[in-house]
Tab-separated table of C-alpha atoms in Angstrom:
chain	number	residue	atom	x	y	z
A	1224	MET	CA	36.372	-21.627	-27.055
A	1225	VAL	CA	34.717	-20.554	-23.689
A	1226	SER	CA	36.792	-19.629	-20.801
A	1227	ASP	CA	36.417	-20.938	-17.301
A	1228	ASP	CA	35.312	-17.375	-16.222
A	1229	SER	CA	32.586	-17.208	-18.962
A	1230	ARG	CA	31.033	-20.480	-17.807
A	1231	LYS	CA	30.774	-19.078	-14.331
A	1232	VAL	CA	28.580	-15.938	-15.594
A	1233	THR	CA	25.033	-15.956	-14.036
A	1234	ILE	CA	21.711	-14.625	-15.010
A	1235	ALA	CA	21.962	-11.936	-12.193
A	1236	THR	CA	25.255	-10.867	-13.859
A	1237	ILE	CA	23.839	-10.732	-17.241
A	1238	ALA	CA	20.742	-8.763	-15.743
A	1239	ARG	CA	23.150	-6.105	-13.997
A	1240	MET	CA	24.933	-5.751	-17.397
A	1241	ALA	CA	21.756	-5.298	-19.470
A	1242	GLY	CA	20.082	-3.128	-16.855
A	1243	VAL	CA	17.038	-5.365	-16.653
A	1244	SER	CA	15.677	-7.623	-14.155
A	1245	VAL	CA	16.595	-11.286	-13.426
A	1246	PRO	CA	13.210	-12.717	-14.552
A	1247	THR	CA	13.651	-10.791	-17.740
A	1248	VAL	CA	16.880	-12.523	-18.495
A	1249	SER	CA	15.251	-15.784	-17.432
A	1250	ARG	CA	12.584	-15.165	-19.763
A	1251	VAL	CA	14.938	-14.702	-22.567
A	1252	VAL	CA	17.050	-17.714	-21.692
A	1253	ASN	CA	13.857	-19.787	-21.617
A	1254	GLY	CA	12.573	-18.488	-25.160
A	1255	ARG	CA	9.428	-16.962	-23.857
A	1256	SER	CA	7.839	-14.156	-25.936
A	1257	ASP	CA	6.944	-11.662	-23.407
A	1258	VAL	CA	10.014	-9.451	-23.679
A	1259	SER	CA	10.433	-6.403	-25.996
A	1260	ALA	CA	12.658	-7.067	-29.154
A	1261	GLN	CA	15.237	-4.340	-28.123
A	1262	THR	CA	15.493	-5.782	-24.555
A	1263	ARG	CA	15.706	-9.273	-26.050
A	1264	GLU	CA	18.472	-8.309	-28.481
A	1265	ARG	CA	20.531	-6.783	-25.656
A	1266	VAL	CA	20.242	-9.559	-23.410
A	1267	GLU	CA	21.102	-12.169	-26.098
A	1268	GLU	CA	24.092	-10.205	-27.259
A	1269	LEU	CA	25.434	-10.239	-23.516
A	1270	LEU	CA	24.696	-14.001	-23.317
A	1271	ALA	CA	26.575	-14.792	-26.412
A	1272	ARG	CA	29.490	-12.486	-25.404
A	1273	HIS	CA	30.045	-14.013	-21.917
A	1274	GLY	CA	29.336	-17.585	-23.365
A	1275	TYR	CA	26.387	-18.221	-20.968
A	1276	ARG	CA	25.424	-21.775	-21.237
A	1277	ARG	CA	21.675	-22.576	-21.098
A	1278	ARG	CA	20.689	-25.300	-18.409
A	1279	PRO	CA	18.713	-28.271	-19.529
A	1280	PRO	CA	14.798	-27.533	-18.930
A	1281	SER	CA	14.771	-29.809	-16.022
A	1282	MET	CA	17.331	-27.649	-14.235
A	1283	ARG	CA	15.691	-24.091	-14.880
A	1284	ALA	CA	14.385	-22.261	-12.117
A	1285	SER	CA	10.620	-21.583	-12.316
A	1286	SER	CA	9.438	-18.069	-12.755
A	1287	GLY	CA	6.175	-16.439	-12.554
A	1288	LEU	CA	5.592	-15.004	-9.144
A	1289	ILE	CA	4.805	-11.541	-7.500
A	1290	ASP	CA	6.050	-10.994	-3.872
A	1291	LEU	CA	3.449	-8.962	-2.094
A	1292	VAL	CA	4.893	-7.738	1.381
A	1293	PHE	CA	2.886	-6.071	4.141
A	1294	ASN	CA	4.000	-5.144	7.807
A	1295	ASP	CA	0.792	-6.815	9.157
A	1296	LEU	CA	-1.964	-8.772	7.522
A	1297	ASP	CA	-4.758	-8.396	10.454
A	1298	SER	CA	-6.751	-5.660	8.546
A	1299	PRO	CA	-9.610	-6.022	5.997
A	1300	TRP	CA	-7.880	-3.457	3.717
A	1301	ALA	CA	-4.910	-5.648	3.115
A	1302	VAL	CA	-7.422	-8.409	1.692
A	1303	GLU	CA	-8.677	-5.731	-0.679
A	1304	ILE	CA	-5.123	-5.046	-1.956
A	1305	ILE	CA	-4.300	-8.736	-2.315
A	1306	ARG	CA	-7.529	-9.074	-4.343
A	1307	GLY	CA	-6.316	-6.446	-6.827
A	1308	VAL	CA	-2.847	-7.963	-7.138
A	1309	GLU	CA	-4.443	-11.486	-7.515
A	1310	ASP	CA	-6.539	-10.255	-10.417
A	1311	VAL	CA	-3.685	-9.091	-12.374
A	1312	ALA	CA	-1.463	-12.230	-11.396
A	1313	HIS	CA	-4.207	-14.622	-12.277
A	1314	ALA	CA	-4.718	-13.024	-15.642
A	1315	ALA	CA	-1.040	-13.054	-16.268
A	1316	GLY	CA	-0.853	-16.872	-15.422
A	1317	ILE	CA	1.510	-16.167	-12.353
A	1318	GLY	CA	1.273	-16.815	-8.706
A	1319	THR	CA	1.334	-14.349	-5.599
A	1320	VAL	CA	3.400	-14.646	-2.532
A	1321	VAL	CA	2.020	-12.807	0.417
A	1322	SER	CA	4.287	-12.131	3.380
A	1323	ALA	CA	4.048	-10.229	6.737
A	1324	ILE	CA	7.229	-8.807	8.215
A	1325	HIS	CA	5.446	-7.398	11.380
A	1326	ARG	CA	8.199	-4.372	11.203
A	1327	ARG	CA	10.736	-6.691	12.646
A	1328	THR	CA	14.409	-6.574	11.202
A	1329	SER	CA	14.629	-10.480	11.775
A	1330	ALA	CA	11.434	-11.084	9.700
A	1331	ALA	CA	12.473	-8.885	6.951
A	1332	LYS	CA	15.951	-10.667	6.770
A	1333	GLN	CA	14.173	-14.072	6.626
A	1334	TRP	CA	11.798	-12.832	3.857
A	1335	LEU	CA	14.974	-11.606	1.999
A	1336	ASP	CA	16.641	-15.091	2.587
A	1337	ASN	CA	13.495	-16.666	1.224
A	1338	LEU	CA	13.357	-14.253	-1.846
A	1339	ARG	CA	16.769	-15.458	-2.990
A	1340	THR	CA	15.785	-18.893	-3.345
A	1341	ARG	CA	12.886	-18.264	-5.978
A	1342	SER	CA	12.688	-16.520	-9.187
A	1343	THR	CA	10.072	-13.522	-8.561
A	1344	GLU	CA	8.960	-11.034	-11.244
A	1345	GLY	CA	9.153	-8.221	-8.740
A	1346	VAL	CA	8.129	-7.129	-5.095
A	1347	ILE	CA	5.154	-4.920	-4.017
A	1348	PHE	CA	5.696	-3.273	-0.592
A	1349	VAL	CA	2.558	-2.067	1.426
A	1350	THR	CA	2.966	0.890	3.826
A	1351	SER	CA	6.782	0.087	4.273
A	1352	THR	CA	9.989	1.763	4.651
A	1353	LEU	CA	12.649	0.339	2.506
A	1354	GLU	CA	15.899	0.635	4.783
A	1355	PRO	CA	19.158	1.110	2.823
A	1356	PRO	CA	20.438	-2.637	3.215
A	1357	LEU	CA	17.210	-3.959	1.721
A	1358	GLN	CA	17.353	-1.559	-0.965
A	1359	ALA	CA	20.936	-2.085	-1.994
A	1360	GLU	CA	20.195	-5.985	-1.951
A	1361	LEU	CA	17.107	-5.733	-4.143
A	1362	ARG	CA	19.110	-3.401	-6.529
A	1363	ARG	CA	21.796	-5.991	-6.633
A	1364	LEU	CA	19.344	-8.736	-7.535
A	1365	ASN	CA	17.805	-6.555	-10.095
A	1366	ILE	CA	14.426	-7.054	-8.647
A	1367	PRO	CA	11.771	-4.474	-9.435
A	1368	VAL	CA	10.060	-2.713	-6.638
A	1369	VAL	CA	6.742	-0.906	-6.333
A	1370	ILE	CA	5.635	0.639	-3.195
A	1371	VAL	CA	1.817	1.068	-2.079
A	1372	ASP	CA	1.159	3.954	0.413
A	1373	PRO	CA	4.832	4.513	1.360
A	1374	ALA	CA	6.010	5.313	4.871
A	1375	GLY	CA	8.487	8.201	4.660
A	1376	VAL	CA	10.232	9.282	1.364
A	1377	PRO	CA	10.549	6.297	-0.950
A	1378	PRO	CA	13.530	5.533	-3.083
A	1379	GLN	CA	13.707	7.615	-6.229
A	1380	GLU	CA	13.709	4.630	-8.555
A	1381	ALA	CA	10.846	2.850	-6.860
A	1382	PRO	CA	7.326	3.753	-8.260
A	1383	THR	CA	4.676	4.455	-5.754
A	1384	ILE	CA	0.849	4.024	-5.860
A	1385	GLY	CA	-1.179	5.656	-3.322
A	1386	ALA	CA	-4.719	7.639	-3.101
A	1387	THR	CA	-5.538	11.352	-2.802
A	1388	ASN	CA	-5.462	11.184	1.118
A	1389	TRP	CA	-5.244	14.960	1.593
A	1390	ALA	CA	-8.143	15.568	-0.717
A	1391	GLY	CA	-10.384	12.924	0.661
A	1392	SER	CA	-9.871	13.978	4.227
A	1393	LEU	CA	-10.652	17.768	3.154
A	1394	ARG	CA	-13.796	16.628	1.442
A	1395	ALA	CA	-14.921	14.610	4.492
A	1396	THR	CA	-14.263	17.535	7.028
A	1397	GLU	CA	-16.143	19.962	4.581
A	1398	TYR	CA	-19.138	17.613	4.651
A	1399	LEU	CA	-19.220	17.685	8.327
A	1400	LEU	CA	-18.888	21.605	8.307
A	1401	GLY	CA	-21.662	21.785	5.828
A	1402	LEU	CA	-23.946	19.961	8.244
A	1403	GLY	CA	-23.238	22.642	10.708
A	1404	HIS	CA	-20.676	21.048	12.927
A	1405	ARG	CA	-17.789	23.164	14.208
A	1406	ARG	CA	-16.444	20.822	17.049
A	1407	ILE	CA	-15.220	17.909	14.779
A	1408	GLY	CA	-12.922	15.357	16.550
A	1409	PHE	CA	-10.313	13.668	14.522
A	1410	ILE	CA	-8.710	10.236	15.142
A	1411	ALA	CA	-5.332	10.044	13.403
A	1412	GLY	CA	-3.482	7.151	11.766
A	1413	LEU	CA	0.122	5.981	12.422
A	1414	PRO	CA	2.330	9.076	12.243
A	1415	GLN	CA	5.007	7.635	10.419
A	1416	LEU	CA	2.901	7.039	7.273
A	1417	MET	CA	2.577	9.546	4.592
A	1418	CYS	CA	-1.030	8.724	4.110
A	1419	SER	CA	-1.852	9.419	7.998
A	1420	ARG	CA	-0.020	12.858	7.731
A	1421	ALA	CA	-1.946	13.807	4.456
A	1422	ARG	CA	-5.309	13.008	6.207
A	1423	LEU	CA	-4.392	15.043	9.282
A	1424	ASP	CA	-3.323	17.945	6.933
A	1425	GLY	CA	-6.681	17.674	5.005
A	1426	TYR	CA	-8.681	17.952	8.218
A	1427	ARG	CA	-6.748	20.990	9.582
A	1428	THR	CA	-6.909	22.681	6.010
A	1429	ALA	CA	-10.719	22.130	5.847
A	1430	LEU	CA	-11.167	23.840	9.251
A	1431	GLU	CA	-8.891	26.639	8.557
A	1432	SER	CA	-10.379	27.376	5.439
A	1433	ALA	CA	-13.761	27.628	6.986
A	1434	GLY	CA	-12.484	29.965	9.680
A	1435	VAL	CA	-12.863	27.282	12.396
A	1436	PRO	CA	-9.907	27.144	14.750
A	1437	VAL	CA	-8.112	23.830	15.007
A	1438	ASP	CA	-8.431	22.700	18.692
A	1439	ASP	CA	-5.575	20.094	19.326
A	1440	ARG	CA	-7.760	18.619	22.262
A	1441	LEU	CA	-9.978	17.333	19.518
A	1442	ILE	CA	-7.239	15.267	17.764
A	1443	TYR	CA	-6.465	11.912	19.138
A	1444	PRO	CA	-3.329	9.807	18.024
A	1445	GLY	CA	-4.595	6.531	16.529
A	1446	ASN	CA	-3.177	3.617	14.557
A	1447	PHE	CA	-5.949	2.529	12.129
A	1448	TYR	CA	-7.223	-0.278	14.386
A	1449	HIS	CA	-10.526	-0.750	16.134
A	1450	GLU	CA	-9.011	-0.348	19.573
A	1451	ALA	CA	-7.725	2.994	18.960
A	1452	GLY	CA	-10.960	4.267	17.450
A	1453	PHE	CA	-12.504	2.890	20.807
A	1454	ALA	CA	-9.950	4.494	22.982
A	1455	GLY	CA	-10.175	7.812	20.753
A	1456	GLY	CA	-14.000	7.919	20.629
A	1457	SER	CA	-14.071	7.377	24.609
A	1458	HIS	CA	-11.574	10.157	25.236
A	1459	LEU	CA	-13.258	12.587	23.006
A	1460	LEU	CA	-16.779	12.039	24.315
A	1461	ARG	CA	-15.400	12.368	28.101
A	1462	LEU	CA	-14.242	16.091	27.218
A	1463	SER	CA	-16.231	18.830	28.946
A	1464	GLU	CA	-17.040	20.184	25.675
A	1465	PRO	CA	-17.227	16.944	23.481
A	1466	PRO	CA	-17.366	17.045	19.718
A	1467	THR	CA	-20.489	16.858	17.819
A	1468	ALA	CA	-18.865	14.758	15.120
A	1469	ILE	CA	-15.805	12.597	14.948
A	1470	PHE	CA	-13.872	11.861	11.686
A	1471	ALA	CA	-11.876	8.616	11.974
A	1472	SER	CA	-8.968	8.390	9.573
A	1473	SER	CA	-9.820	4.660	9.023
A	1474	ASP	CA	-13.095	2.679	8.959
A	1475	GLN	CA	-11.958	0.185	11.672
A	1476	MET	CA	-11.372	3.080	13.990
A	1477	ALA	CA	-14.835	4.505	13.050
A	1478	LEU	CA	-16.318	1.328	14.029
A	1479	GLY	CA	-14.419	1.505	17.361
A	1480	VAL	CA	-16.051	4.925	17.760
A	1481	TYR	CA	-19.410	3.383	17.135
A	1482	GLU	CA	-18.804	1.008	20.345
A	1483	ALA	CA	-17.588	4.063	22.509
A	1484	VAL	CA	-20.856	5.851	21.589
A	1485	ARG	CA	-22.998	2.727	22.358
A	1486	ARG	CA	-21.206	2.363	25.799
A	1487	ARG	CA	-22.059	5.987	26.650
A	1488	GLY	CA	-25.796	5.342	25.912
A	1489	LEU	CA	-25.665	7.561	23.024
A	1490	ARG	CA	-26.527	6.978	19.295
A	1491	VAL	CA	-25.109	7.503	15.828
A	1492	PRO	CA	-26.087	10.023	14.268
A	1493	ASP	CA	-28.780	11.238	16.683
A	1494	ASP	CA	-26.095	12.346	19.367
A	1495	ILE	CA	-22.862	12.362	17.285
A	1496	SER	CA	-21.906	12.026	13.565
A	1497	VAL	CA	-19.301	9.669	12.508
A	1498	VAL	CA	-17.218	9.513	9.290
A	1499	GLY	CA	-14.610	6.973	8.344
A	1500	PHE	CA	-11.956	6.471	5.742
A	1501	ASP	CA	-11.484	3.288	3.312
A	1502	ASP	CA	-15.106	2.262	2.428
A	1503	LEU	CA	-14.227	-1.407	3.471
A	1504	PRO	CA	-17.056	-3.796	2.357
A	1505	GLU	CA	-18.547	-4.360	5.852
A	1506	VAL	CA	-19.160	-0.661	6.778
A	1507	ARG	CA	-22.386	-0.668	4.493
A	1508	TRP	CA	-23.655	-3.271	6.757
A	1509	CYS	CA	-23.109	-1.780	10.097
A	1510	SER	CA	-25.919	0.131	11.804
A	1511	PRO	CA	-26.226	2.794	10.809
A	1512	PRO	CA	-24.247	2.281	7.573
A	1513	LEU	CA	-21.083	4.380	7.680
A	1514	THR	CA	-20.495	7.543	5.772
A	1515	THR	CA	-16.773	7.248	4.616
A	1516	VAL	CA	-14.144	8.201	2.136
A	1517	ARG	CA	-13.723	5.507	-0.483
A	1518	GLN	CA	-10.014	4.617	-1.001
A	1519	PRO	CA	-9.689	2.461	-4.154
A	1520	LEU	CA	-7.665	-0.228	-2.333
A	1521	ALA	CA	-8.274	-3.014	-4.895
A	1522	GLU	CA	-7.466	-0.678	-7.894
A	1523	MET	CA	-4.283	0.221	-6.027
A	1524	GLY	CA	-3.185	-3.323	-5.727
A	1525	LEU	CA	-4.208	-3.981	-9.440
A	1526	LEU	CA	-2.019	-0.927	-10.738
A	1527	ALA	CA	0.750	-1.992	-8.408
A	1528	ALA	CA	0.877	-5.257	-9.888
A	1529	ARG	CA	0.661	-4.043	-13.491
A	1530	THR	CA	3.376	-1.754	-12.681
A	1531	VAL	CA	5.830	-4.269	-11.220
A	1532	LEU	CA	5.140	-6.576	-14.279
A	1533	ARG	CA	5.869	-3.721	-16.741
A	1534	LEU	CA	9.138	-3.179	-14.910
A	1535	ALA	CA	9.905	-6.771	-14.943
A	1536	HIS	CA	9.341	-6.871	-18.748
A	1537	GLY	CA	11.936	-4.035	-19.253
A	1538	GLU	CA	9.392	-1.278	-20.021
A	1539	ARG	CA	9.683	2.232	-18.682
A	1540	ILE	CA	7.164	3.787	-16.408
A	1541	GLU	CA	5.906	7.202	-17.325
A	1542	SER	CA	4.480	8.327	-13.999
A	1543	PRO	CA	6.565	6.815	-11.119
A	1544	ARG	CA	4.207	8.623	-8.534
A	1545	ILE	CA	0.426	7.832	-9.101
A	1546	GLU	CA	-2.440	8.734	-6.699
A	1547	LEU	CA	-5.787	7.339	-7.353
A	1548	ALA	CA	-8.820	9.350	-6.746
A	1549	THR	CA	-10.922	9.059	-3.437
A	1550	GLU	CA	-14.506	9.711	-3.062
A	1551	LEU	CA	-16.924	10.692	-0.244
A	1552	VAL	CA	-19.536	7.934	0.140
A	1553	VAL	CA	-22.697	9.435	2.033
A	1554	ARG	CA	-24.640	7.018	4.078
A	1555	ASP	CA	-26.505	7.436	7.414
A	1556	SER	CA	-23.898	7.976	10.202
A	1557	ALA	CA	-23.803	11.937	9.894
A	1558	ALA	CA	-26.595	14.444	10.460
A	1559	ARG	CA	-26.969	17.985	10.946
A	1560	ALA	CA	-25.405	19.569	14.121
A	1561	GLY	CA	-28.115	20.154	16.924
């Protein structure tokens, strides 16, 4: 006999009891093989105990999606992350749903409403802060979460994927110091992002280690976009003692600096050296090709997708906090001081 209460048990209920994601239970229900034997046994025991009745095939919800959520999509680095996620999703035979919430509560709420209507393997958030209500709802739905470049302190249970921002910034500043530059301007990223703060700290550390005083007048607040680089470059070049080099903490801002230099009738690197951060595909084609810190964006997306699928399959993650190595790529935009 199966009681009325037993008939009402849902996949989400079984997932909570088993401590796995909803897609994992869905895979067990649909007889798929990509679930560990231990997890399958635990889920099937709960399904039997609570009398869960499998729906006919025509009624089963489709599975096989990764949700990839950005604050904004108007940046070339977002395309690189999408490329990495898509490589993994394509190999796994699943789709990718890309969303932008524009840092608005209403947009985040609409995205969450849409999420409830589809069966997703897991969610990858990029440069995001997970507010407590959103964390609680994703936890209730048993949907795995991975965060790329978190803003603020991430939830303890959510794995994070980042890059060695501090080390990359340190290396770029040391490179300019090695070329004889002592007045090095810095255009920062969004202050709420951990990667921005790490890049600023790396710049400061390199100067202090070389015995060069940090001049706060040479630090300009930016936001990673071209306009901030142009504004920052214009401001720094107007100083009574302008810098001999500018380190912009994104490639887009470095290209904005290029335009500020051009408008003042100056040239890179003859009159001022410029270094960026990201190594976006287009910077090797600008004039002169940009010296920059390579951030492995596609690899970060790839690893985030692999991690979220492992979580969806009920696997344990050995290293919840991963930073991929950055690398200084030397081209033609920096020269010796003087």
